Structures are given as C-alpha cells and as structure tokens.
Coordinates of C-alpha atoms in Angstrom, one line a residue:
X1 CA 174.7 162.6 21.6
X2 CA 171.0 161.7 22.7
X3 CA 170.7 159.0 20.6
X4 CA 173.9 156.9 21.9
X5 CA 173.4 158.2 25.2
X6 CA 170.3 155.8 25.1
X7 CA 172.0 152.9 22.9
X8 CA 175.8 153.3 24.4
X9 CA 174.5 151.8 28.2
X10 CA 172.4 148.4 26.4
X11 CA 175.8 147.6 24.4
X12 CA 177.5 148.4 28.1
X13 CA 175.1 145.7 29.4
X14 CA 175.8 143.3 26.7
X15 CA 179.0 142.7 26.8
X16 CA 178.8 141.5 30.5
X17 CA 175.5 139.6 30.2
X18 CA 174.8 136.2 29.2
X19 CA 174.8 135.3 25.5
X20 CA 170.9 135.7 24.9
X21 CA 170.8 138.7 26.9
X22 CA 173.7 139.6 24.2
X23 CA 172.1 139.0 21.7
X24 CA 168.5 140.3 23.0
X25 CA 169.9 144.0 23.1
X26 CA 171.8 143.4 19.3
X27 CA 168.2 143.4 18.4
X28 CA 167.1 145.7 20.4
X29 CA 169.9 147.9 18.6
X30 CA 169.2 147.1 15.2
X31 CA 165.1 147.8 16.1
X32 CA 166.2 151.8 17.0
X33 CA 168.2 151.6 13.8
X34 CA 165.8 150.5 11.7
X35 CA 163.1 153.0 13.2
X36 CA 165.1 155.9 13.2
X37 CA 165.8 155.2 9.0
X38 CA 162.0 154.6 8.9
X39 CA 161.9 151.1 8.4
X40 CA 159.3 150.7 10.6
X41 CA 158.2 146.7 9.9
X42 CA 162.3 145.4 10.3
X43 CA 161.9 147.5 13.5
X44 CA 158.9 145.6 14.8
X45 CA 160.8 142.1 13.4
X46 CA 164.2 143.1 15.6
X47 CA 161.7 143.8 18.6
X48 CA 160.3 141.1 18.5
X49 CA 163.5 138.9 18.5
X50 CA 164.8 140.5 21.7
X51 CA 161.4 140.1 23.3
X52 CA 161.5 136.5 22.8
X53 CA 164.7 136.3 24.0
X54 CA 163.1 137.4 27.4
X55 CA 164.4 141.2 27.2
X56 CA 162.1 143.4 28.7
X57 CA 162.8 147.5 29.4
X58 CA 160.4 150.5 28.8
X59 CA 162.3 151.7 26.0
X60 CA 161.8 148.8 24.3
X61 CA 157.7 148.5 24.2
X62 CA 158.1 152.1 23.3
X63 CA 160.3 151.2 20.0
X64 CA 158.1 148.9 19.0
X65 CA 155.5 150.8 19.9
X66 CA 156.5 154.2 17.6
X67 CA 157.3 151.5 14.5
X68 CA 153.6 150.2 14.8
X69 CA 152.0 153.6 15.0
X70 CA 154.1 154.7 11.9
X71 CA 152.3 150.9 10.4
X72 CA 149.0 152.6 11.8
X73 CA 148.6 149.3 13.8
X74 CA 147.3 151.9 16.7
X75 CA 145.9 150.0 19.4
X76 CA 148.7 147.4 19.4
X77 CA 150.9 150.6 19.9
X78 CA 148.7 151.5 22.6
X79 CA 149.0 147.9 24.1
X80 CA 152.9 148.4 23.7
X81 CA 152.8 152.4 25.3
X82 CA 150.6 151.0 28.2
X83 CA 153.6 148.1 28.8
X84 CA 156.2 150.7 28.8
X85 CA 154.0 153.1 31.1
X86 CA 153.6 150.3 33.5
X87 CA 157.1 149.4 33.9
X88 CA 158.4 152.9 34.6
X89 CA 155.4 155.0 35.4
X90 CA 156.8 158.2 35.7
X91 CA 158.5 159.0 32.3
X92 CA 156.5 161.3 30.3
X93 CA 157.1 160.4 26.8
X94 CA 155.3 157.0 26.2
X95 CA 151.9 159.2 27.7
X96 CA 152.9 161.2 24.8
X97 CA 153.2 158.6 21.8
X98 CA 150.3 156.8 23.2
X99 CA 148.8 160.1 22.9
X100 CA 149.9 160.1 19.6
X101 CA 148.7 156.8 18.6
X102 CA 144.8 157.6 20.1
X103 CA 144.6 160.6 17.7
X104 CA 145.7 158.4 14.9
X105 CA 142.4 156.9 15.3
X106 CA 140.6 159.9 16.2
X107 CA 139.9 159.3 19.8
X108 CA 141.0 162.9 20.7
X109 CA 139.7 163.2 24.2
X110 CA 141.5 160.2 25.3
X111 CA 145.1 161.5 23.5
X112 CA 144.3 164.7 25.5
X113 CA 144.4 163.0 28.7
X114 CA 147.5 161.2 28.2
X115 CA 149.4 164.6 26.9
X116 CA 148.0 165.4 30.4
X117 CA 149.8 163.0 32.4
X118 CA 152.8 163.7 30.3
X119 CA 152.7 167.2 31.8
X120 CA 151.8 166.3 35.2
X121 CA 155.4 164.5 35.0
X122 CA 157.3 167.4 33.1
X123 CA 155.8 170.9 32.5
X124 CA 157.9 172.1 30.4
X125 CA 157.9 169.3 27.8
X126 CA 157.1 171.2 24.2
X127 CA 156.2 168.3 22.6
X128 CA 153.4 166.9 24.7
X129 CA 151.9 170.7 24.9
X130 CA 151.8 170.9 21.3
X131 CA 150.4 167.8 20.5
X132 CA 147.8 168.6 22.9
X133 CA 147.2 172.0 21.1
X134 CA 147.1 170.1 18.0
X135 CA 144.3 167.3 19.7
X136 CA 142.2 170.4 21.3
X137 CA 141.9 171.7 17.6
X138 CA 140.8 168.9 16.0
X139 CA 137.5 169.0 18.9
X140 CA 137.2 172.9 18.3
X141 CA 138.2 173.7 21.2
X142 CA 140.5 176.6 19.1
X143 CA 141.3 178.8 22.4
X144 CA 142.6 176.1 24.6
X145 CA 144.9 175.0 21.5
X146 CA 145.9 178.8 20.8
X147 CA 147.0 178.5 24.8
X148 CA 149.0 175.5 24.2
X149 CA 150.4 176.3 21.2
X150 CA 151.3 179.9 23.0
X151 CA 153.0 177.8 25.8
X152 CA 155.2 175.6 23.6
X153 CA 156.8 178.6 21.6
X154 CA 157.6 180.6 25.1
X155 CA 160.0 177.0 25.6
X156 CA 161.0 176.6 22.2
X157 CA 160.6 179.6 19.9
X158 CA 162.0 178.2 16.7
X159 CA 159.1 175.1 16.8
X160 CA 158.1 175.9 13.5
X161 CA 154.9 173.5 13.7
X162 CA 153.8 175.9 16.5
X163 CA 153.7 178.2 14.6
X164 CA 151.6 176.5 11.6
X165 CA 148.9 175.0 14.0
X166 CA 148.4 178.2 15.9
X167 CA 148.2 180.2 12.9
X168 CA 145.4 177.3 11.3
X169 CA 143.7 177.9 15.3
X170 CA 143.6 181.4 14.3
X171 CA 142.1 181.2 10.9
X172 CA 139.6 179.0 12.6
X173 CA 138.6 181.4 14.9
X174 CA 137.7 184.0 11.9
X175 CA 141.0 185.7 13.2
X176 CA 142.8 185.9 10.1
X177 CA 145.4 188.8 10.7
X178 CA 147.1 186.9 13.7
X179 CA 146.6 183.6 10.9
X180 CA 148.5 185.2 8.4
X181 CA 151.2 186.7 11.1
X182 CA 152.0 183.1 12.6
X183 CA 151.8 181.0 9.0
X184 CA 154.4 184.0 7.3
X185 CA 156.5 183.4 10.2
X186 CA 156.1 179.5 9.3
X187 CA 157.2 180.2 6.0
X188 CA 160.0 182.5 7.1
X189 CA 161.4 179.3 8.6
X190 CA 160.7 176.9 5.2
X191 CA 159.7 178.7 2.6
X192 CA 159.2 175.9 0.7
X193 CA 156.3 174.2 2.3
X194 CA 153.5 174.4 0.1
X195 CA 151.0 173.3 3.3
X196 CA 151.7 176.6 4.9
X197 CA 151.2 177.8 1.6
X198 CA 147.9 176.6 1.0
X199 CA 147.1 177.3 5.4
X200 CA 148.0 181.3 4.5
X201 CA 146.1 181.2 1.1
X202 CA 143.0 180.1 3.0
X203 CA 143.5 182.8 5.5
X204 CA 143.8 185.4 2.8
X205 CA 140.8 184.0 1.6
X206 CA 139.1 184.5 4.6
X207 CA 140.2 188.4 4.8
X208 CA 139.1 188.9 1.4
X209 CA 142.6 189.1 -0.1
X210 CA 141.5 187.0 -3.1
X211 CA 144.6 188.2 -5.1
X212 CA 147.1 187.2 -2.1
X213 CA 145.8 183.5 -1.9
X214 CA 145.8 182.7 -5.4
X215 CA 149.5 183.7 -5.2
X216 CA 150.4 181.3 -2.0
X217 CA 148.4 178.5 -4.1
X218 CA 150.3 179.2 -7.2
X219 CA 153.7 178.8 -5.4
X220 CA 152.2 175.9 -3.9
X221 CA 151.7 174.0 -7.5
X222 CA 155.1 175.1 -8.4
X223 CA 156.8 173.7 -5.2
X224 CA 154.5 170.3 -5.7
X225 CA 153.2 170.0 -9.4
X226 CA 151.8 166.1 -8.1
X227 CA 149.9 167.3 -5.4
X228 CA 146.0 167.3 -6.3
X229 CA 144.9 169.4 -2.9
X230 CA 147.4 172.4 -4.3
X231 CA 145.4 172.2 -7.8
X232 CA 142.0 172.0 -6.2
X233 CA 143.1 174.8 -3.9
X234 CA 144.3 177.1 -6.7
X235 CA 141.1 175.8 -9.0
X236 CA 139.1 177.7 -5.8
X237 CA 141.1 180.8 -6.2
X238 CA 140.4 180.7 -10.2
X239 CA 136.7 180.7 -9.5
X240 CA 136.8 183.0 -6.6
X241 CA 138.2 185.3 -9.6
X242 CA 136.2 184.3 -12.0
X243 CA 138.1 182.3 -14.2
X244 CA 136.1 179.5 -14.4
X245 CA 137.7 177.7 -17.3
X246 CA 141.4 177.9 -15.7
X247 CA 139.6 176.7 -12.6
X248 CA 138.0 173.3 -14.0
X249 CA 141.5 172.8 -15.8
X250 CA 143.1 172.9 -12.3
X251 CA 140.7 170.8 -10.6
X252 CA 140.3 167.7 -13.6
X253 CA 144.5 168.0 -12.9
X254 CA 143.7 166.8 -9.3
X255 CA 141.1 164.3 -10.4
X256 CA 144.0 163.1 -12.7
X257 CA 146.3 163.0 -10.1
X258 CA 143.9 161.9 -7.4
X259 CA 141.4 159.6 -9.3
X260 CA 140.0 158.1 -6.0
X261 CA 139.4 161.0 -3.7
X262 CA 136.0 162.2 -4.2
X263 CA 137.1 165.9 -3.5
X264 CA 138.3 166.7 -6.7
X265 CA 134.8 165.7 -8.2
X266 CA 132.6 167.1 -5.4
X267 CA 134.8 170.9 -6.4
X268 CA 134.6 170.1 -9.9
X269 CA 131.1 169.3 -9.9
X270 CA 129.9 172.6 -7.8
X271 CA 131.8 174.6 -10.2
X272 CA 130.0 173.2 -13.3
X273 CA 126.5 173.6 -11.5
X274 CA 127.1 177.5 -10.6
X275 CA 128.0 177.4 -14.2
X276 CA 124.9 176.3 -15.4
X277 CA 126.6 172.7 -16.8
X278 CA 124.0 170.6 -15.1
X279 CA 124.7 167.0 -16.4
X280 CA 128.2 167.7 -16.3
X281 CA 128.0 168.6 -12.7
X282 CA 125.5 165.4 -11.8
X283 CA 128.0 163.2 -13.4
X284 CA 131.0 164.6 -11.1
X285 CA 128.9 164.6 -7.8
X286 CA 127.6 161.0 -8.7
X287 CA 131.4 160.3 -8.6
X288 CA 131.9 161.9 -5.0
X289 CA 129.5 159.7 -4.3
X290 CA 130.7 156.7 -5.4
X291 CA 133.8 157.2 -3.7
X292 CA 132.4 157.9 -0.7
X293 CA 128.5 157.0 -0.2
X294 CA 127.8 159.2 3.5
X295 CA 129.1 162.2 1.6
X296 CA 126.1 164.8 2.5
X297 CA 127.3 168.0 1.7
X298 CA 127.8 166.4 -2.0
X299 CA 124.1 164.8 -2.1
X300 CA 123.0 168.5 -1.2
X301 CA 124.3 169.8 -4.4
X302 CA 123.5 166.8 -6.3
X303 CA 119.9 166.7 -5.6
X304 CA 120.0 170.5 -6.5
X305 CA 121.7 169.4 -10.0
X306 CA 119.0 166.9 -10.6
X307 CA 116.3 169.2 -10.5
X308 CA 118.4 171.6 -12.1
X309 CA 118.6 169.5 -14.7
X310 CA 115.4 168.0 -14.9
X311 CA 113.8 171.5 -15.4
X312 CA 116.3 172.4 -18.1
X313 CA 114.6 169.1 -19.7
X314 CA 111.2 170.2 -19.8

C-alpha cells in the first residue's frame, strides 16, 4: 500500500496536467519501477527525462539519488539528497540516504550527523537509529552503537540486522556471551545466512569455543561453497585445531575463488611460515603485496619470512 500511496497521487496529477508534465511523472513512474527491481542506471535515465521536462519534487532527487548510491556514484547522490533536503526540509529520510551515501565513502562522522537530523525530525525512526549504530561502529565508538542498536529493537523487535550489528558491537567489546546471544537470535530469524554464521564463529572464537566456530564456518561453506571469506574463515578454524594441511586446502580454495584479494594469500602465507615453509610463505605474502602495496601487517610477516628464510640458507 506504501508504495502506490506515493505513485497513485503523481498519476492523479498527470492526468490533469499539461502534456510534458504528463509525461514528466510517466518517467518519474518508470524511474521508482526500475529502482525498486534494482535497475538502478534505467532509473537514473527515467529521472533524468522527467527532470528535463522541468519536473521537480523531493521524491524525485531522492530516486535518483538511491539509484546512484546503489551505482556507488556517492557524492552525486549527496548532491541529489541535499536537492531533496532543500525543497522539503523537514522530512527525515533523504538525511538518512545521504547518510547512507557518506558512509559509502567512509566519511562516517558526517553520515552520523545527518542520521542526527533525521532524528531530530522523527525519533522514533528505526532506520536512521540503526544506521547510525551501524556508522558509530565502524569509528569504535562500540557503546554508543550498542545504545542505538538497543533503541531500534525496543521499536521494531523483529529487525533482524539489529540484532547482527549489535551482536558484531558485542564481540568487539570482548563481550562474546551477549555476541553469541544476539547473532543465535539472528540466525533464529535466517538460519541460512552464512555472514551471521561466520559473525557467531568469530565470537566463539573469541570465548575459546574452538569446536563451536569451526562448526558455524562449516555450515557457512555448505550454505555458500563460492564464497572465499567462508573458506578462509574455516581454513582459521582448521589451524586453530591444528589441522594445518585441511587448513591450506581451504584457504588455496579462496585464492581460487578470489584470485585478486590479497587476504587469501596474506592467511595462506602466515600459515606456511608458522609451519616452517619459508619460501612458500614469502612467495604468498609477496602476492598480498602485489595486490595491495600499503598492506603492513603483511610486510611484518614477510620481512620475518625473509630472514626466516635467509637463515635456513646459511
């Protein structure tokens, strides 16, 4: 109901308006169409049209703007959000996609401020507090998000990403019983997530429940056999147990699978130098960083390889 309740008044308005106002909100129509299948560049292409035809509303510049974040093209999203804002200042949700779009390119403490505003104008709006959650996490800022993410499931209890981010917040914060609590009830919801998966697996980790987490990672691989993070995750586990040759095969499956992500290598690599397979291991961190020259924490244990190796040489 609230999507024609939105589209239902522009067709309204078209039939008693002028021919390019007509046709202005037809595209404006077909943009929302397009956007809500996912078709994010046709959506930008139908906004455009009605703009040119001299159509201008908030909801629009928000369309186009939610189609160009899903592009990534963030700052002309943010250029479209701040359009929209200005035309109806007091309507929360374009604070909250321009939020959006300031976290895609990591500007964290600016999304914060516009999830903010979108309070200021509704407090009870779940989506703008968990967003925010989610933005004071990615600063460390772990209690704050724990507060939001606290907030959002008093207003919608079933918000099962509330539950995923405060449980990650938890785990974060070394508190790994309250992690496991929120990411199982995750789970509960879809069991067939292999993120939560992997999220609970690292919590077990953390408690010591080695056992536990290579179990979560092992459903995870099942649930997505072509995803290299649930190999390299379950390649950890392997190690952690000391099954170092099941634990290589895992993590050579996610360089297979992810041949450009210098992870799989920089894993990989560690494991053969705590093995005592120093070239092996140089040749794998070299890799890492290849793929990804400021890579530190790789040129840490590949300077530790090379003289590793060199004194095997001697």
């Amino acid at each position: 109901m609230g999507r024609w309740a939105r589209i239902l008044p522009l067709w309204v308005a078209a039939v008693a308006a002028p021919q390019d106002a007509r046709q202005a909100a037809v595209h404006k129509a077909r943009g929302d169409a397009h956007l809500q299948q996912g078709r994010a560049r046709q959506a930008v292409e139908e906004y455009d049209k009605s703009l040119e035809l001299g159509y201008e509303h908030p909801s629009l510049y928000q369309g186009r703007g939610n189609a160009l974040r899903q592009l990534k093209q963030y700052q002309k999203a943010i250029e479209d959000y701040t359009r929209a804002i200005r035309l109806r200042l007091d309507n929360p949700e374009p604070y909250k996609d321009r939020g959006l779009a300031y976290v895609g390119m990591d500007q964290f403490r600016d999304a914060i401020e516009d999830y903010d505003r979108a309070l200021r104008f509704n407090p009870k709006y779940a989506a703008a507090y968990v967003e925010r959650g989610f933005a004071f996490g990615q600063i460390g800022q772990f209690d704050k998000a724990i507060a939001d993410f606290n907030r959002v499931l008093e207003l919608d209890p079933e918000m099962r990403r509330a539950y995923v981010l405060r449980g990650d917040a938890y785990r974060r914060l070394g508190k790994f019983a309250e992690a496991q609590r929120d990411l199982t009830e995750a789970l509960r919801r879809d069991p067939k997530d292999a993120q939560s998966l992997l999220a609970r697996a690292s919590a077990y980790v953390g408690a010591g429940e080695k056992e536990k987490a290579l179990a979560d990672r092992e459903e995870a691989v099942r649930l997505r056999p072509d995803w290299a993070d649930a190999y390299l995750a379950r390649g950890g586990s392997y190690h952690m147990l000391g099954q170092h040759e099941k634990g290589l095969a895992d993590r050579t499956q996610a360089i297979r699978l992810a041949p450009n992500d210098p992870d799989p290598y920089y894993a990989r690599g560690s494991a053969l130098f705590l093995m005592g397979r120093h070239e092996e291991a140089v040749q794998d961190l070299e890799r890492a960083i290849q793929l990804k020259p400021d890579y530190d924490e790789v040129r840490e244990v590949l300077f530790k390889a090379r003289a590793a190796l060199e004194e095997a040489r001697k």
